Short mmCIF file of C-alpha atoms and ligand atoms in Angstrom, two decimals:
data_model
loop_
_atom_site.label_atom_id
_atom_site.label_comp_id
_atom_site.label_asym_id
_atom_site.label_seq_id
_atom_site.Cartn_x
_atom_site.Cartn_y
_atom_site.Cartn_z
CA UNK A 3 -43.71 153.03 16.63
CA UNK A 4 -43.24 152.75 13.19
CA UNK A 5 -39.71 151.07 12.69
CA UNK A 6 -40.28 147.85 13.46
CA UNK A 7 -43.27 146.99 11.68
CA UNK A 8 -42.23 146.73 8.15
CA UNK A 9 -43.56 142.85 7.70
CA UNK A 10 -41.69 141.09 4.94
CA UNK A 11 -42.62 138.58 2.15
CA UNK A 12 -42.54 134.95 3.29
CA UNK A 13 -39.55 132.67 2.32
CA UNK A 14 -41.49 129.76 3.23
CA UNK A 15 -44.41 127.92 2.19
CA UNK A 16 -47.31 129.05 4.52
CA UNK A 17 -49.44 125.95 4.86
CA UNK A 18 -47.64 124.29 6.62
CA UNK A 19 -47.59 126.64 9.63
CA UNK A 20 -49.69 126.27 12.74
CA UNK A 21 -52.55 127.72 12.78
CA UNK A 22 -55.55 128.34 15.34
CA UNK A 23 -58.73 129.44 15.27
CA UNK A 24 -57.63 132.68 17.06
CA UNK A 25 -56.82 135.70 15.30
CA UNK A 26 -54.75 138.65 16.35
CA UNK A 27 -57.32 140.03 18.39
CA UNK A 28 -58.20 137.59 20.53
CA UNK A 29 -57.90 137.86 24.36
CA UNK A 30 -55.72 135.73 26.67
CA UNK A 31 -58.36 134.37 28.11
CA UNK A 32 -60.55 133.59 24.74
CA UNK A 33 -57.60 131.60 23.77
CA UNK A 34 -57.49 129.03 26.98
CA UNK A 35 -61.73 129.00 27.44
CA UNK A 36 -62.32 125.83 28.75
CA UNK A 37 -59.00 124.11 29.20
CA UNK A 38 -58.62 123.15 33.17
CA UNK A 39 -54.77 123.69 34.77
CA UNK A 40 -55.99 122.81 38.19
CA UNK A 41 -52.72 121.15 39.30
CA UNK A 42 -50.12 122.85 36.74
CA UNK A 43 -47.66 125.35 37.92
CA UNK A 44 -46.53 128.00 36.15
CA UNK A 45 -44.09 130.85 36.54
CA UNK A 46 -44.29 134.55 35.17
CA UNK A 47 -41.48 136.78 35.01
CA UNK A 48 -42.40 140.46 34.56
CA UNK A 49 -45.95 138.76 36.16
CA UNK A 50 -46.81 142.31 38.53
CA UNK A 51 -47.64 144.62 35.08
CA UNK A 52 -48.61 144.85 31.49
CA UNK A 53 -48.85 141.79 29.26
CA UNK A 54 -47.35 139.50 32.24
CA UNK A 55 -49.91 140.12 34.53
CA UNK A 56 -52.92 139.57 32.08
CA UNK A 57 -50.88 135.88 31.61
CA UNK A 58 -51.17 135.57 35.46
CA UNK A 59 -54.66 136.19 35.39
CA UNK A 60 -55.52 134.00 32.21
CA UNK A 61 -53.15 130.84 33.44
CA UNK A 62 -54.67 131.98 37.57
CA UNK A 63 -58.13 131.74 36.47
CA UNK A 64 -57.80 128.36 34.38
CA UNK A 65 -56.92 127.07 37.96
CA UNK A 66 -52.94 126.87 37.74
CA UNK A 67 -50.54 128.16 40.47
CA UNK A 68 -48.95 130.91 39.19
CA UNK A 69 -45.70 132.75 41.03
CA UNK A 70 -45.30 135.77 39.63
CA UNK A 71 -41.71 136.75 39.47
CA UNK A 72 -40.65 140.11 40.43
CA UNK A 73 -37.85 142.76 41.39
CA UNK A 74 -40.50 143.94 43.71
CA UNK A 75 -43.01 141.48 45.02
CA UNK A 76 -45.23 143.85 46.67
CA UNK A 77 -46.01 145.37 43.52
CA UNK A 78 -47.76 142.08 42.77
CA UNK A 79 -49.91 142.57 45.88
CA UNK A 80 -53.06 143.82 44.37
CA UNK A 81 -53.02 141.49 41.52
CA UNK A 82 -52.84 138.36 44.24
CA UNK A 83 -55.55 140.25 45.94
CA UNK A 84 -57.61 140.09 42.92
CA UNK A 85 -57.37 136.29 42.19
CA UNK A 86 -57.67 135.71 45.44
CA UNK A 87 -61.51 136.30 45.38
CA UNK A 88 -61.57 134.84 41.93
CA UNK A 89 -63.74 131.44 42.44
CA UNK A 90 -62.05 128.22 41.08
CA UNK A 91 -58.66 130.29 40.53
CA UNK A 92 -55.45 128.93 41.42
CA UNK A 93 -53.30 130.25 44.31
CA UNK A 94 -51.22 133.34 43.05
CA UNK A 95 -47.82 134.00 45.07
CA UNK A 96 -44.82 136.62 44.17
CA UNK A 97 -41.48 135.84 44.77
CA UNK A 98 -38.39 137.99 44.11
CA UNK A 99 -36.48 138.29 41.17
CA UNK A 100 -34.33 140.66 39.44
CA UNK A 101 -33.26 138.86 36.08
CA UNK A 102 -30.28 141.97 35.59
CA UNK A 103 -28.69 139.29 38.51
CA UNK A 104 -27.41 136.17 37.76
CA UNK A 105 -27.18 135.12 41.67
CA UNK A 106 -31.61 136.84 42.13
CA UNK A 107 -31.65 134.07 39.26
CA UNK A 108 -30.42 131.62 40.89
CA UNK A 109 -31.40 131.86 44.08
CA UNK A 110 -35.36 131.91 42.83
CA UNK A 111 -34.46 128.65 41.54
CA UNK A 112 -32.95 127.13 44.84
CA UNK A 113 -35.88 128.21 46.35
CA UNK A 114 -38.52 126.34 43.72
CA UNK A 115 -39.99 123.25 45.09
CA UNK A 116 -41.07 120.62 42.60
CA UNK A 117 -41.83 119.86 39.16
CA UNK A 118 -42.83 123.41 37.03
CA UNK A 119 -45.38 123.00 34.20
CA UNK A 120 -45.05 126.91 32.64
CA UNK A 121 -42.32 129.14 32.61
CA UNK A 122 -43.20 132.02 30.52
CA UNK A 123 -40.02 134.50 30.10
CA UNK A 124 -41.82 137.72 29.71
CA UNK A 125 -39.99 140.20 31.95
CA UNK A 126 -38.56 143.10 29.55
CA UNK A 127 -36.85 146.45 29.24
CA UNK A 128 -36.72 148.44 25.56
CA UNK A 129 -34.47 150.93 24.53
CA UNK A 130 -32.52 152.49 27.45
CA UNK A 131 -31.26 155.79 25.97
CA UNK A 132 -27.71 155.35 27.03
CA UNK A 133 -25.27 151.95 27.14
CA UNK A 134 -25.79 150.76 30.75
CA UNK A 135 -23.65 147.86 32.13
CA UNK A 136 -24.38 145.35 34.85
CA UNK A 137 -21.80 145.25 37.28
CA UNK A 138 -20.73 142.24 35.17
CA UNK A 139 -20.24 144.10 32.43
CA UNK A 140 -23.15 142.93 30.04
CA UNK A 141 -25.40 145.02 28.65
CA UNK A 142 -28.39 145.49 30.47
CA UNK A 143 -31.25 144.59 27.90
CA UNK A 144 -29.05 141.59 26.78
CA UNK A 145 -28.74 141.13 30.55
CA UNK A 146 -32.27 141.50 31.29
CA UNK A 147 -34.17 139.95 28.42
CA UNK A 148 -32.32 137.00 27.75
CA UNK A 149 -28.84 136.52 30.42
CA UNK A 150 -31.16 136.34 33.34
CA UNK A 151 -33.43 134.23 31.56
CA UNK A 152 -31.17 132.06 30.23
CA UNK A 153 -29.82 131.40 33.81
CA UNK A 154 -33.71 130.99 35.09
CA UNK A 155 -34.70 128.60 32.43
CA UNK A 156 -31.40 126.59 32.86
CA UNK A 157 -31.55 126.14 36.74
CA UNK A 158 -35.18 125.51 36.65
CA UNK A 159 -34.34 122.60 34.08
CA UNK A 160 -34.49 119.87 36.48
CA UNK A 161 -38.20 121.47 37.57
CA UNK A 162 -39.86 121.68 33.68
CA UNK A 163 -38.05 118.22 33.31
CA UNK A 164 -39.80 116.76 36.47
CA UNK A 165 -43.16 118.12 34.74
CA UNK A 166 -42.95 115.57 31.81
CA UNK A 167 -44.64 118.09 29.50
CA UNK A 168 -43.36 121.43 30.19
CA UNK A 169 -43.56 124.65 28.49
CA UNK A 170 -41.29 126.93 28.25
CA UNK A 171 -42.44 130.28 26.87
CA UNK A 172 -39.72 133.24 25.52
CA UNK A 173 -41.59 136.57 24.84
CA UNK A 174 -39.65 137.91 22.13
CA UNK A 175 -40.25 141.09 19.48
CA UNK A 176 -40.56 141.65 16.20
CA UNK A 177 -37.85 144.04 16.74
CA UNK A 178 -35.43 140.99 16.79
CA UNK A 179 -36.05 141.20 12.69
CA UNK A 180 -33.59 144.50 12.63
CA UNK A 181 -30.65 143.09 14.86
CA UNK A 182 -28.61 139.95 14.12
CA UNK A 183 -27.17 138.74 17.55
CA UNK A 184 -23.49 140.34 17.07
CA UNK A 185 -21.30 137.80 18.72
CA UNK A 186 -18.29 139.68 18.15
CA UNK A 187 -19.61 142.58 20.35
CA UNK A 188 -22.83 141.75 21.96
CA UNK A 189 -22.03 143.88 24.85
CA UNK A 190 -21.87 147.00 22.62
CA UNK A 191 -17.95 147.65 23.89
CA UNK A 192 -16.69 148.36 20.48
CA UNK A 193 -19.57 149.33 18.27
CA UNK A 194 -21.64 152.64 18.98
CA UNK A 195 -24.23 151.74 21.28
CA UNK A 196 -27.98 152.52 19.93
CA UNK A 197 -30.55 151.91 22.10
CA UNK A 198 -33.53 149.77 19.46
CA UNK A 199 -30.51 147.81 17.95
CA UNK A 200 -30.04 146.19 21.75
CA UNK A 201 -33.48 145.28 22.36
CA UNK A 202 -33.58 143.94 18.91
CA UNK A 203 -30.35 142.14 19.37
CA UNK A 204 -31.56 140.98 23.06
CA UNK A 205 -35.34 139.88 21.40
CA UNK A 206 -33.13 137.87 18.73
CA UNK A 207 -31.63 135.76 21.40
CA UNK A 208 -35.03 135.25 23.14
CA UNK A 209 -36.16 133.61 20.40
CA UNK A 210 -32.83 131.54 20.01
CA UNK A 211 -33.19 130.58 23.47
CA UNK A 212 -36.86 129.06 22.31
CA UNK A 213 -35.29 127.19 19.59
CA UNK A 214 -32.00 126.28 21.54
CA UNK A 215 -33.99 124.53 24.79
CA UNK A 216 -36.30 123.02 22.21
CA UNK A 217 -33.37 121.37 21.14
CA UNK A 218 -31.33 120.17 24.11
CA UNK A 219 -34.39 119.37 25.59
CA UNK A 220 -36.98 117.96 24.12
CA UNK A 221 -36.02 114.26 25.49
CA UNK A 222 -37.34 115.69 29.09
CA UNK A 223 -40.85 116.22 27.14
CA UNK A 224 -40.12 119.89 26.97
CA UNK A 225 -41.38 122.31 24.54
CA UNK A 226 -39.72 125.76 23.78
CA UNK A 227 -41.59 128.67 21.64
CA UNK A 228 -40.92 132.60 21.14
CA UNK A 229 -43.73 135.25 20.24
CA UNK A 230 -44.09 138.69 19.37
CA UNK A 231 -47.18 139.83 21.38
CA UNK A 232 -47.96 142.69 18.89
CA UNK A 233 -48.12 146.20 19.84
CA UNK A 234 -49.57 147.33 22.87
CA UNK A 235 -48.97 150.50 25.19
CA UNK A 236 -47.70 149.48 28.51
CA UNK A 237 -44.90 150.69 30.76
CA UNK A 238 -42.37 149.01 28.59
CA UNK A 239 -42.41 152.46 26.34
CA UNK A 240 -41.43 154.40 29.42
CA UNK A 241 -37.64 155.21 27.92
CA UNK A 242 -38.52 156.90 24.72
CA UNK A 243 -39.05 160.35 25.08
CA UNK A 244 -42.04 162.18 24.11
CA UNK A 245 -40.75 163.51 20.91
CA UNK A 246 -39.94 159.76 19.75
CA UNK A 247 -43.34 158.84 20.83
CA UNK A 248 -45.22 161.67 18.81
CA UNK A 249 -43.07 160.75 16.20
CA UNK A 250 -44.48 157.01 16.23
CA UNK A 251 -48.18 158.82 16.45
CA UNK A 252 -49.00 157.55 19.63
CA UNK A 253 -49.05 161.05 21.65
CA UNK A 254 -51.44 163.64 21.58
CA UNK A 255 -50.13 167.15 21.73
CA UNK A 256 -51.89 167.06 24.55
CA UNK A 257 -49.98 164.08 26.14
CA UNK A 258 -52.12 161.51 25.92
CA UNK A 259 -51.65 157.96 24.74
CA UNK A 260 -53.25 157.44 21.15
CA UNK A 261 -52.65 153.47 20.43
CA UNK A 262 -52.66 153.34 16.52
CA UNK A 263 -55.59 150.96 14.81
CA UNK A 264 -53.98 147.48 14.82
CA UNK A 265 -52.29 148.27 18.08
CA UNK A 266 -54.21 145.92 20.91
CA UNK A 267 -54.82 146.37 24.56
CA UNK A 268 -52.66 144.16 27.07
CA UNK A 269 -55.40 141.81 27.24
CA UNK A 270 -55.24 140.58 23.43
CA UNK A 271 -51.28 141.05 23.66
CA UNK A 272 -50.92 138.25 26.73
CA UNK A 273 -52.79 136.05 24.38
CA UNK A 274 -50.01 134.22 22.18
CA UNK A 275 -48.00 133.64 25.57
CA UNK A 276 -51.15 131.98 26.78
CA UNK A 277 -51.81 130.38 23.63
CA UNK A 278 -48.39 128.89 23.87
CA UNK A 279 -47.93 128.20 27.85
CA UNK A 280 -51.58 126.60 28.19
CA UNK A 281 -53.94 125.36 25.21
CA UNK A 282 -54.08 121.77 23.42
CA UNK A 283 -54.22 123.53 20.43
CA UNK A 284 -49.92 124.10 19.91
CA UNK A 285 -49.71 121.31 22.03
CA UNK A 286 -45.79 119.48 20.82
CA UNK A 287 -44.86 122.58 18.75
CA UNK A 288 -41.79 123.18 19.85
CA UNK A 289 -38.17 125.80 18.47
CA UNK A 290 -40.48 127.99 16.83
CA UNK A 291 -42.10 131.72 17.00
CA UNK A 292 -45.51 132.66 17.19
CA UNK A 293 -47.66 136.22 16.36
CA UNK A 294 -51.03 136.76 16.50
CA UNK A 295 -51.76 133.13 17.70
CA UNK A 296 -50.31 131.50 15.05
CA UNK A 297 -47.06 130.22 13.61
CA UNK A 298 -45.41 132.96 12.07
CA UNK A 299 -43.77 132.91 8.06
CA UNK A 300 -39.53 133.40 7.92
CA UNK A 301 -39.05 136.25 5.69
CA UNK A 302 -36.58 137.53 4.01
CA UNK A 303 -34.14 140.05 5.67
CA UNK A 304 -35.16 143.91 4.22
CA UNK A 305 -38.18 143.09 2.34
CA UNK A 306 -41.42 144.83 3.61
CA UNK A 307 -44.98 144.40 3.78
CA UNK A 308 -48.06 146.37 4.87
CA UNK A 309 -48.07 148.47 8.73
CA UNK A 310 -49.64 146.56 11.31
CA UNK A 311 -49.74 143.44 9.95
CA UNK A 312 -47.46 140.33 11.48
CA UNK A 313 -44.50 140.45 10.25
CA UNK A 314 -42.44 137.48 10.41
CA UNK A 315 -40.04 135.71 12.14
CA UNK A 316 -36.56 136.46 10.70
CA UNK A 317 -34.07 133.52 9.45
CA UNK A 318 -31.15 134.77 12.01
CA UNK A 319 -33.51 134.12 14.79
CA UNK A 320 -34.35 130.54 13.85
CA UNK A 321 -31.10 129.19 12.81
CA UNK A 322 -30.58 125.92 15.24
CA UNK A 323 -25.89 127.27 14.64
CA UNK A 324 -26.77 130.41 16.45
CA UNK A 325 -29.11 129.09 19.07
CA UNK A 326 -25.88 126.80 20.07
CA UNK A 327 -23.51 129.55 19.74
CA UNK A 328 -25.64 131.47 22.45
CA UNK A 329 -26.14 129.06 24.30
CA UNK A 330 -22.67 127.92 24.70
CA UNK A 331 -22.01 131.86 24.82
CA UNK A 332 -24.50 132.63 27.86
CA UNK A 333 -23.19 129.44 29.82
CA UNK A 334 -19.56 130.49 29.48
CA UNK A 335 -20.43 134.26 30.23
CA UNK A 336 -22.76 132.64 33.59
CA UNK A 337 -19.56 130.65 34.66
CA UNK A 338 -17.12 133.80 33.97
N1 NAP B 24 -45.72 146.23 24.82
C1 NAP B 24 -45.34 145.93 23.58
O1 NAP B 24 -45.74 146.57 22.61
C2 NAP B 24 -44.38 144.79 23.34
C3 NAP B 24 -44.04 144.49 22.01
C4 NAP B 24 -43.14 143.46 21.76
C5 NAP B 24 -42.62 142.75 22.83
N2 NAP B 24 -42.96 143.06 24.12
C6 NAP B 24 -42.36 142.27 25.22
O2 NAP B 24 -43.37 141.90 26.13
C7 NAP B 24 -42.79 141.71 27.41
C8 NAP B 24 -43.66 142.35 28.47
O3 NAP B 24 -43.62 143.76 28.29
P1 NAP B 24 -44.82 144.75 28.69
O4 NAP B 24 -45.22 145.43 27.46
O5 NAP B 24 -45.84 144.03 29.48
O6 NAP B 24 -44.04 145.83 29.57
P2 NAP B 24 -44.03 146.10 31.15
O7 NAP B 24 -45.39 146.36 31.67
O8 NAP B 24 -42.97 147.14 31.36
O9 NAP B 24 -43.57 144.71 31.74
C9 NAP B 24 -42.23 144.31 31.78
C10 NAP B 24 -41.99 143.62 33.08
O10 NAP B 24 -40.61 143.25 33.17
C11 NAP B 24 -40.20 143.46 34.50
N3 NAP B 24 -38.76 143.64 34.60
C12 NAP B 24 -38.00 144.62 34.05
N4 NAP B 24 -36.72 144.48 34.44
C13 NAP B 24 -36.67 143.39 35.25
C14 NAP B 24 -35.65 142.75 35.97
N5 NAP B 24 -34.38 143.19 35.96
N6 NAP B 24 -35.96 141.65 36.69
C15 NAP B 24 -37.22 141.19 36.73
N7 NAP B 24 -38.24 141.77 36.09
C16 NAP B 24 -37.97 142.86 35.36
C17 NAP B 24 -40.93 144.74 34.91
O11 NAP B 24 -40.98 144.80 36.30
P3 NAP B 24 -40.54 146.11 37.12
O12 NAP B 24 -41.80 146.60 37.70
O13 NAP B 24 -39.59 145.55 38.13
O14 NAP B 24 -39.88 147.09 36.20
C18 NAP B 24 -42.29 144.53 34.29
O15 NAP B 24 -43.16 143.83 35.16
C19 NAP B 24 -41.36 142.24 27.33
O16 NAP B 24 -40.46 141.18 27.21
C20 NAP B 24 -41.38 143.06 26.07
O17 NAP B 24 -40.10 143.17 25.46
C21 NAP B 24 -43.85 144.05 24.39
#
């Protein structure tokens, strides 16, 4: 998966990004050691697979409550089995949720009962080879990755607000870099649809969602951040063909997965959403995006840098005009 990971040159001065003492590889649950959520609350979307469920078991086994929120919430069933007999873990429950609808979206949040602590936005789908449309006409990774989360986040306001100190975690991509959110046609109705420019374009407004609730709502004690987790093989590749994947080198002729070098297992990739949802370390950082478990540079649109190694947060992705353009955008299209 070589196109997006052409890192570019830092427009900013480094220092005075957050650091940790964490580096890319780190695990989810190297980056949380010690810190005790006994009595926090935290919701997973995506939670039943990949780099959502290793959050559920790194936020589970600190001692929080975790729902893991699903289109299917027996496919969580082993994975509540599991924590189940882990000793000193907190009580794992699924709960229904398909993000492509607005009214799953809502209804998830009629049902939540008291103040919420962690809301990571994780759920995702990448590159579906054709334009697909909900039956309200958006585009279904737009609709997916960041409609349905918008409407989550925004009905479970009252819930982070009753927290005091909520987080609110946006798993994003570094493939927001190549796509500008296209306000003009967002839905892909005019232009020719391509499948990476809509994830990109959806991961863009992921991490404008960060910086947009860290905005509006940072008097409710509320922090907002996006990530890139990295690059890791899970089920999220399962629309590119096999050709496209050989091409990115990461199957065999034989059909097996080969993850390149700096590509990490879902274990180290849950880590920056854990990072961000859980430790004292980021604790009050707030609008901005995170890779490899630390603050990540702006950089300049085009300019490139070595494979594999973070690349950046892009300017479009950060700019506080956009993140209230969307939002103003995905309440008007939630009303419509
Ligand atoms: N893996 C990577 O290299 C990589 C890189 C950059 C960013 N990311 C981001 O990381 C996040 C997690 O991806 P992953 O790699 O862990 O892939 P994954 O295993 O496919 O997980 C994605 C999750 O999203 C859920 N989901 C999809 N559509 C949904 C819907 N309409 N409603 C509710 N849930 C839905 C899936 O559940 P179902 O079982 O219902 O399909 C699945 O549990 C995504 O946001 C992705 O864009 C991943």
């Amino acid at each position: 998966m070589t196109t997006n990971i052409q890192p570019g040159t830092p427009a900013r001065d480094d220092s005075a990004l957050l650091t940790t003492p964490f580096g890319p590889h780190a695990t989810a649950r190297e980056v949380i050691g010690g810190v005790d959520l006994h009595g926090r609350r935290a919701v997973v979307t995506g939670g039943a697979s990949g780099l959502g469920a290793e959050t559920v078991r790194a936020l589970a086994t600190a001692g929080a409550q975790v729902t893991v929120a699903t289109r299917r919430p027996a496919d969580a069933a082993p994975l509540v089995r599991e924590l189940a007999a882990v000793p000193g873990a907190g009580r794992v429950t699924a709960h229904a949720l398909d993000l492509s609808d607005p009214a799953s979206a809502a209804a998830f949040a009629r049902d939540w009962r008291g103040p919420l602590d962690i809301l990571v936005a994780n759920a995702g789908i990448m590159a579906l080879p054709t334009r697909t449309l909900t039956p309200a006409g958006w585009e279904m990774q737009l609709a997916t990755n960041h409609l349905g989360h918008f409407a989550l986040a925004t009905a479970l306001h009252p819930a982070l607000a009753a927290a005091g100190a909520a987080r609110l975690v946006v798993v994003s991509s570094g493939a927001h870099r190549d796509a500008p959110f296209d306000f003009d046609d967002p839905h892909f109705a005019r232009r020719p649809y391509d499948p990476w420019a809509a994830y990109g374009q959806s991961k863009t407004a992921d991490v404008l969602l960060a910086v947009g609730a860290a905005r509006r709502w940072a008097g409710d004690g509320i922090t907002a951040n996006a990530l890139n987790p990295g690059y890791i093989l899970t089920r999220l590749q399962r629309h590119i063909d096999d050709a496209t994947m050989r091409a990115f080198g990461v199957l065999d002729d034989e059909g097996n997965l080969t993850p390149l070098p700096y590509y990490k297992t879902p274990e180290q990739g849950a880590a920056t959403s854990v990072l961000l949802a859980a430790s004292p370390l980021v604790a009050g950082a707030t609008g901005s995006y995170f890779e490899d478990n630390r603050q990540a540079p702006t950089v300049r649109p085009g300019a490139v840098a070595e494979e594999g190694r973070p690349a950046g947060v892009a300017a479009h992705a950060l700019d506080p005009g956009s993140a209230d353009r969307l939002w103003e955008y995905a309440t008007a299209a939630l009303r419509a």
